[in-house]
Each structure stands twice: as structure tokens, then as C-alpha cells.
Coordinates of C-alpha atoms and ligand atoms in Angstrom, one line a residue:
M63 CA 126.3 91.0 128.8
T64 CA 124.1 88.5 127.0
P65 CA 126.3 85.8 125.6
F66 CA 125.6 85.4 121.9
F67 CA 127.0 82.8 119.5
P68 CA 130.0 84.2 117.6
G69 CA 129.3 84.2 113.9
P70 CA 126.2 84.5 111.7
V71 CA 123.2 82.2 112.5
L72 CA 120.7 81.3 109.8
A73 CA 117.2 81.0 111.3
I74 CA 114.1 79.6 109.8
E75 CA 110.5 80.0 111.1
S76 CA 107.5 78.2 109.5
S77 CA 105.2 77.3 112.5
C78 CA 102.0 78.9 111.2
D79 CA 101.4 81.2 108.2
E80 CA 104.6 83.1 107.7
T81 CA 107.6 81.6 106.0
S82 CA 110.7 83.5 107.3
A83 CA 114.4 83.2 107.2
A84 CA 116.9 85.5 109.0
V85 CA 120.6 86.0 109.4
V86 CA 121.4 87.1 113.0
E87 CA 124.9 87.9 114.3
G88 CA 125.2 88.6 118.0
P89 CA 122.2 90.7 118.8
H90 CA 122.1 92.2 115.4
V91 CA 119.5 91.3 112.7
R92 CA 121.4 91.4 109.4
A93 CA 118.5 90.0 107.3
N94 CA 114.9 89.1 108.1
V95 CA 112.8 88.0 105.1
V96 CA 109.2 87.2 105.7
A97 CA 106.8 85.7 103.1
S98 CA 103.3 86.0 104.5
Q99 CA 100.5 83.7 103.6
T100 CA 97.8 86.1 104.8
N101 CA 96.2 86.6 101.4
L102 CA 96.1 82.9 100.8
H103 CA 94.2 82.2 104.0
A104 CA 92.0 85.3 103.8
K105 CA 89.5 83.6 101.5
W106 CA 88.9 81.0 104.1
G107 CA 88.9 83.4 107.1
G108 CA 91.5 81.5 108.9
V109 CA 94.7 79.4 108.5
V110 CA 94.1 76.2 106.6
P111 CA 96.9 73.8 107.8
E112 CA 97.3 71.8 104.6
A113 CA 97.4 75.0 102.5
A114 CA 99.9 76.5 104.9
A115 CA 102.3 73.6 104.6
R116 CA 102.2 73.6 100.9
A117 CA 102.8 77.4 100.8
H118 CA 105.9 76.9 103.1
V119 CA 107.2 74.3 100.6
E120 CA 107.1 76.9 97.9
A121 CA 108.5 79.8 99.9
V122 CA 111.1 78.3 102.2
L123 CA 114.2 78.1 100.0
P124 CA 113.5 81.4 98.2
V125 CA 113.3 83.2 101.6
V126 CA 116.5 81.4 102.8
H127 CA 118.2 82.4 99.5
E128 CA 117.2 86.0 99.9
A129 CA 118.3 86.1 103.6
L130 CA 121.7 84.6 102.8
S131 CA 122.3 87.3 100.2
V132 CA 123.5 89.7 103.0
L133 CA 126.5 87.5 103.6
S134 CA 129.8 88.6 101.9
P135 CA 131.2 86.3 99.2
G136 CA 132.8 83.3 101.0
E137 CA 130.9 84.0 104.2
R138 CA 128.7 81.2 105.5
P139 CA 126.4 80.7 108.5
A140 CA 128.2 79.3 111.5
A141 CA 125.0 77.7 112.8
V142 CA 121.4 77.1 112.1
A143 CA 118.3 77.7 114.4
V144 CA 114.8 76.6 113.5
T145 CA 111.4 76.7 115.1
N146 CA 110.4 73.1 115.9
R147 CA 107.6 73.7 118.4
P148 CA 104.7 74.6 119.0
G149 CA 102.7 75.0 115.8
L150 CA 101.0 73.3 112.9
I151 CA 102.9 70.0 112.4
G152 CA 102.9 70.1 108.6
A153 CA 104.1 73.8 108.6
L154 CA 106.8 73.1 111.2
S155 CA 108.1 70.1 109.3
V156 CA 108.9 72.2 106.2
G157 CA 111.2 74.6 108.0
V158 CA 112.8 71.9 110.1
S159 CA 113.6 69.8 107.1
A160 CA 115.1 72.7 105.2
A161 CA 117.1 73.7 108.3
K162 CA 118.5 70.2 108.9
A163 CA 119.5 69.9 105.2
L164 CA 121.5 73.1 105.3
A165 CA 123.1 72.3 108.7
C166 CA 124.1 68.9 107.3
L167 CA 125.4 70.3 104.1
W168 CA 127.5 73.1 105.8
R169 CA 128.5 70.8 108.7
V170 CA 127.4 73.4 111.3
P171 CA 125.5 73.0 114.6
I172 CA 121.7 73.2 114.6
V173 CA 119.4 74.2 117.5
P174 CA 115.6 73.7 117.7
I175 CA 113.7 76.7 119.2
H176 CA 110.4 77.1 120.9
H177 CA 108.3 79.7 119.0
I178 CA 107.2 81.6 122.2
E179 CA 110.8 81.8 123.4
G180 CA 111.6 83.5 120.1
H181 CA 108.8 86.0 120.8
I182 CA 110.0 86.6 124.4
L183 CA 113.6 87.2 123.3
S184 CA 112.7 89.4 120.3
V185 CA 113.2 92.5 122.5
L186 CA 116.9 91.7 122.7
A187 CA 117.3 92.6 119.0
G188 CA 120.1 95.2 118.6
H189 CA 121.1 95.2 122.3
E190 CA 124.5 93.9 123.5
E191 CA 123.1 94.2 127.1
P192 CA 119.5 93.2 128.0
P193 CA 117.4 96.3 127.5
L194 CA 115.3 95.5 130.6
P195 CA 116.4 94.9 134.2
A196 CA 116.0 91.3 135.3
P197 CA 113.6 89.9 136.2
W198 CA 111.3 91.4 133.7
L199 CA 107.7 90.5 132.9
T200 CA 106.8 89.7 129.4
L201 CA 103.2 89.9 128.0
V202 CA 103.1 87.5 125.0
V203 CA 100.1 88.2 122.8
S204 CA 99.7 86.5 119.5
G205 CA 97.1 84.7 117.4
G206 CA 97.6 81.5 119.4
H207 CA 99.0 82.7 122.7
T208 CA 98.3 85.0 125.6
E209 CA 100.8 84.6 128.4
L210 CA 102.4 86.5 131.3
V211 CA 105.9 85.2 131.7
L212 CA 108.4 86.4 134.3
V213 CA 111.8 86.3 132.6
E214 CA 114.7 85.8 135.0
G215 CA 117.1 85.7 132.1
P216 CA 117.2 84.0 128.7
G217 CA 116.0 80.4 129.2
R218 CA 114.7 80.9 132.8
Y219 CA 111.0 81.5 132.7
R220 CA 108.1 81.5 135.2
L221 CA 104.6 81.3 133.8
L222 CA 102.4 83.6 135.9
G223 CA 99.2 83.4 133.8
E224 CA 97.7 82.6 130.5
T225 CA 94.4 82.5 128.6
V226 CA 91.9 79.9 129.6
D227 CA 90.2 80.0 126.2
D228 CA 90.8 82.3 123.2
A229 CA 94.1 84.2 122.6
A230 CA 94.1 88.0 122.4
G231 CA 94.8 87.8 118.7
E232 CA 91.8 85.4 118.3
A233 CA 89.6 88.0 120.0
F234 CA 90.7 90.6 117.4
D235 CA 90.4 88.1 114.5
K236 CA 87.0 86.6 115.5
G237 CA 85.6 89.9 116.6
G238 CA 86.9 91.6 113.5
R239 CA 85.2 88.9 111.3
L240 CA 81.9 89.4 113.1
L241 CA 82.1 93.1 112.4
G242 CA 82.8 92.3 108.7
L243 CA 86.3 93.8 108.9
G244 CA 88.0 90.9 107.1
Y245 CA 91.0 88.7 108.0
P246 CA 93.2 88.9 110.0
G247 CA 91.2 91.1 112.3
G248 CA 94.0 92.7 114.4
R249 CA 95.2 95.4 112.1
A250 CA 91.7 95.9 110.5
V251 CA 90.2 96.5 114.0
Q252 CA 93.0 98.9 114.9
E253 CA 92.5 100.9 111.7
A254 CA 88.7 100.9 112.0
A255 CA 89.0 102.0 115.6
Q256 CA 91.2 105.0 114.8
G257 CA 89.4 108.1 115.9
A258 CA 86.1 106.2 116.7
D259 CA 84.1 106.3 120.0
P260 CA 85.0 103.3 122.2
R261 CA 82.1 104.3 124.6
R262 CA 79.1 104.0 122.3
Y263 CA 79.0 100.2 123.1
R264 CA 80.0 98.5 126.3
L265 CA 81.8 95.2 126.0
P266 CA 82.5 93.0 129.0
R267 CA 85.8 92.3 130.8
A268 CA 86.0 88.7 131.9
V269 CA 86.5 87.6 135.5
T270 CA 89.0 84.7 135.7
H271 CA 89.9 82.3 138.5
G272 CA 93.7 82.8 138.3
P273 CA 94.7 86.4 139.1
Y274 CA 96.8 86.7 136.0
D275 CA 94.8 84.5 133.6
F276 CA 92.8 85.9 130.7
S277 CA 89.5 84.9 129.0
F278 CA 88.4 86.3 125.7
S279 CA 85.6 83.9 124.5
G280 CA 82.9 85.9 126.3
L281 CA 84.0 89.0 124.5
K282 CA 83.6 87.2 121.2
T283 CA 80.0 86.2 122.2
A284 CA 79.3 89.8 123.3
V285 CA 80.4 91.1 119.9
L286 CA 78.1 88.5 118.3
R287 CA 75.2 89.7 120.4
L288 CA 75.9 93.3 119.6
V289 CA 75.9 92.6 115.9
E290 CA 72.6 90.7 116.2
R291 CA 71.1 93.4 118.4
E292 CA 72.1 96.4 116.3
G293 CA 71.7 94.9 112.9
S294 CA 72.4 97.2 110.0
A295 CA 72.3 100.2 112.4
I296 CA 75.6 99.1 113.9
Q297 CA 78.4 101.7 113.9
V298 CA 81.2 99.4 112.9
R299 CA 84.0 101.8 113.7
D300 CA 82.7 102.4 117.2
A301 CA 82.2 98.7 117.8
A302 CA 85.8 98.1 116.7
A303 CA 87.0 100.7 119.1
A304 CA 85.0 99.1 121.9
L305 CA 86.4 95.7 121.0
Q306 CA 90.0 97.0 120.9
E307 CA 89.5 98.8 124.2
A308 CA 88.1 95.7 125.9
V309 CA 91.1 93.6 124.8
V310 CA 93.6 96.3 125.7
D311 CA 92.0 96.9 129.0
A312 CA 92.0 93.2 130.0
L313 CA 95.6 92.8 129.0
A314 CA 96.9 95.9 130.7
T315 CA 94.9 95.4 133.9
K316 CA 96.4 91.9 134.4
A317 CA 99.9 92.8 133.2
M318 CA 100.1 95.8 135.6
A319 CA 98.8 93.7 138.5
A320 CA 101.4 91.0 137.8
L321 CA 104.1 93.6 137.4
A322 CA 103.3 95.1 140.9
E323 CA 103.1 91.8 142.6
S324 CA 105.9 89.8 141.0
G325 CA 108.8 92.2 141.8
A326 CA 109.5 92.6 138.1
R327 CA 111.2 95.9 137.2
G328 CA 110.1 96.2 133.6
L329 CA 107.5 95.0 131.2
A330 CA 108.1 93.7 127.7
L331 CA 105.3 93.4 125.1
V332 CA 105.8 90.8 122.3
G333 CA 103.9 88.8 119.7
G334 CA 101.6 89.8 116.8
V335 CA 99.2 91.7 119.0
A336 CA 102.1 93.8 120.3
A337 CA 101.9 95.6 117.0
N338 CA 98.6 97.2 118.3
L339 CA 99.3 100.9 118.9
A340 CA 96.5 101.3 121.5
L341 CA 98.0 98.5 123.5
R342 CA 101.5 99.9 123.2
E343 CA 100.4 103.4 124.3
R344 CA 98.3 102.1 127.2
L345 CA 101.1 100.0 128.6
A346 CA 103.7 102.7 128.1
A347 CA 101.5 105.1 130.1
D348 CA 100.7 102.6 132.8
C349 CA 104.4 101.7 133.2
D350 CA 105.4 105.4 133.3
R351 CA 102.9 106.0 136.1
V352 CA 104.6 103.3 138.3
G353 CA 108.2 104.0 137.2
A354 CA 108.7 100.7 135.4
V355 CA 110.7 100.3 132.3
F356 CA 108.5 99.4 129.3
L357 CA 109.7 98.0 126.0
A358 CA 107.6 96.8 123.1
A359 CA 109.2 94.6 120.4
R360 CA 110.2 96.3 117.2
L361 CA 107.2 96.5 114.9
D362 CA 108.8 94.3 112.3
L363 CA 109.6 91.7 115.0
C364 CA 106.0 91.5 116.5
T365 CA 104.3 89.2 114.0
D366 CA 106.0 85.9 113.2
N367 CA 109.6 86.2 111.9
A368 CA 112.8 84.2 111.9
A369 CA 115.0 87.0 113.4
M370 CA 113.5 86.3 116.9
I371 CA 114.3 82.6 116.4
G372 CA 117.8 83.5 115.4
L373 CA 118.3 85.6 118.6
A374 CA 117.0 82.7 120.8
G375 CA 119.1 80.2 118.8
S376 CA 122.2 82.3 119.1
I377 CA 121.8 82.5 122.9
R378 CA 121.2 78.7 123.2
L379 CA 124.1 77.9 120.9
A380 CA 126.4 80.2 123.0
A381 CA 125.3 78.2 126.0
G382 CA 126.6 75.0 124.3
E383 CA 123.2 73.6 123.1
R384 CA 123.4 71.4 120.0
A385 CA 120.9 69.0 118.6
G386 CA 121.4 65.9 116.5
L387 CA 119.9 65.9 113.0
D388 CA 117.1 63.6 114.1
F389 CA 115.1 65.9 116.3
D390 CA 111.3 66.1 115.8
C391 CA 108.6 68.7 115.6
E392 CA 106.1 69.1 118.4
P393 CA 102.7 70.7 117.8
N394 CA 102.2 71.4 121.5
A395 CA 105.1 71.9 123.9
P396 CA 105.6 74.0 127.1
L397 CA 108.3 76.7 127.1
P398 CA 111.7 75.3 127.8
G399 CA 113.4 76.3 131.1
L400 CA 110.2 76.8 133.1
I401 CA 110.8 77.2 136.8
G402 CA 108.4 77.3 139.7
Ligands
KG4_556 O1 102.6 86.3 116.5 P1 101.7 86.2 115.3 O2 102.2 86.7 113.9 O3 101.3 84.7 115.0 C1 101.1 83.8 116.1 O4 102.1 83.3 116.6 O5 99.9 83.6 116.4 O6 100.3 86.9 115.7 C2 99.3 87.1 114.8 C3 98.1 87.8 115.5 C4 96.8 87.8 114.7 O7 95.8 87.4 115.6 C5 96.7 89.3 114.3 O8 95.3 89.7 114.1 C6 97.3 90.0 115.4 O9 98.5 89.2 115.7 N1 97.7 91.4 115.1 C7 97.2 92.5 115.6 C8 97.8 93.6 115.0 N2 98.7 93.1 114.0 C9 98.6 91.7 114.1 N3 96.3 92.6 116.6 C10 96.0 93.8 117.0 N4 96.5 94.9 116.4 C11 97.4 94.9 115.4 N5 97.9 96.0 114.9
ZN557 ZN1 103.9 83.9 116.9

């Protein structure tokens, strides 16, 4: 059984462009409120750090207030968890300051959480027992990260491979922008690709030095060349389908190779790009073929959210982890508990 902290944990996430607060109790997500800044950043075609921080200042206490409304009268969080790394420093600082203030006021323990550990543990939501046999492989795919992590258990991770340049989400976002599909590109590419022909255009799969590493910058360049070559004759939906297939194929090929060679018995798919239906279907079929367990994060827990931070926090708190009120934020930081 996964040991979770007894009692409700308030979690706050503000590392990038979502302000989120959640109340998690054991493996159960009692509330998960997300205020997205997508519309704010859309006009610039990407996240503007200064604007993100200011939007977090506006949203952080309203989302906390709404999340706390699931508690019964007289009930109070027994602990606080907050993302303090990695991410945009101004954005992180807002969530961390709010979390510290509340932990100080309520006199309850606080634990800082690594954002990617939150994504990795998001698949535990709703499960008293880990839903995958250990060790399991996790494919983390988001706007900033593309990693293959062997999970021996919560807090024990082996990094098998990662992107050497762009993240999978960036491939969708930058490719989608080149195709005129707007921001963020992931969902727009998926929607445009629906029912389109992925074989009209051929986009490359990168060759990388590390067997489980990824590279997506060449794909972005190939989409640019395609747009230049085809001009106004371009079939945007078919190009979106080719782009989606190139990303999905690259991710699935490396993930399945790592699964076969690492001795992992299951594959978890997490992060914003895990919301992609083509990717979910491809990995489910590939895992089925080799008899491996496949589990994708719940759709509402793929893109950034505080529930996943609460789950990771609850596990770390149950293990006795506590931080003083003077901990810092770190824009870049490796996963905690890396082995090997
Ligand atoms: O995990 P996340 O919310 O933020 C980071 O930690 O980066 O991931 C955001 C990324 C964006 O690049 C977005 O385009 C992508 O997830 N995304 C998708 C889909 N929904 C979101 N990519 C492909 N298909 C989707 N349906
Ligand atoms: Zn994320």
C-alpha cells in the first residue's frame, strides 16, 4: 500500500501558466481548481514570465479559497504542499509565498515538491495501491519536459532518457504555430489532425545518440520547410496529422524500446502531452501487444494542476519530510531521489 499522509493536504501549483490549488486526502482528489492563463499568453504566442507572475498574484488566493470550500465547517488542511521547482522563478515565488503563509498561519507542516515528480505521481490518483507493478516506466511529456523515467517507487527514480533539445509539447506548440493553428498548439494540432491524412506529407524522425533520448528541433525545421515549400497550397489538416504522427511515433518507439530493455512491467503516460488521444491510443495498443500494463494520467490531471502536487506531497509528508518556512524556489533542479 502506498503510505499517504493522514488528513487533508492543501496543494498549490504555480510553476508556469496555470494557477492551481487542490485538496488531496490519501489518494483521493477532493478538489482541484485550475485557473489557466492560456488566453492571456495566446496573444504573444508563448508564456511571458512577467505576465505569468502577475496573473498568479491575482489568481492564487481565489483558487485556494475555492479549493478549501470542499472542507466541512471546522475542517482544516493538516499540511501544505507546493511546487518550488523547476519553473519560472517569478511564477513559482507566488505559489510558494502563499503556501508558506498558510502553513505558518495554520501551524501545519509544509513540503516543497518538484513539478515533474508531481506529474510522475499523478497516476496514483484514486488508488490506495499503486495501479502499476513496480518498477514501472513513465513517459513524461509536457511543454517543458520529455523524459523516460524508471520508477522503482515514489521517490526512487532512474532517468533513462530525455530530450536533447525541444520538448514534445514544444514540437506541438511550435509546429502548430507554423501551421497557423494558434497557441497552445497541442490540442489545436490534435483537433486539426482528426480524420486527416498523416501520409500526405512525410516528416522526419530524429536519430539520437542516447538510445532513449529524444530530439524534436529537426521536426520543427521540417514543418517550417514544408510550409515554405507548399505555400498557400498546404493542406493544413494533413500537415497537422503528419506532425502529430511524427511526435507520437518518436515517443512510442523510444518508450517501447526502454520498456523492453529496462525490465519495467508497465508504462505510465503523464504531462500535458499525455492528453493527446493519438498518443494514448498508440501506447495502449503497443503495450497490449507486449502484455505490459498501460496507464495514462486522468485527462484532468495531464496539464498542470495542484492535485498531482498534493499526491506527491502527501507521500513525502507520510515519509516524515518537513521543510522550514525559509526554503527557496529553484528554476532548474533535477528530480529528487535519482538513482543510478
Ligand atoms: O504539463 P503542461 O500543462 O505544462 C508543462 O509543464 O509544460 O503541458 C503543456 C503542454 C503544451 O505544450 C500543450 O500544447 C500540450 O501540453 N498539450 C497537448 C495536448 N494538450 C496539451 N499536446 C498534444 N495534444 C494535446 N491534446
Ligand atoms: Zn507540467
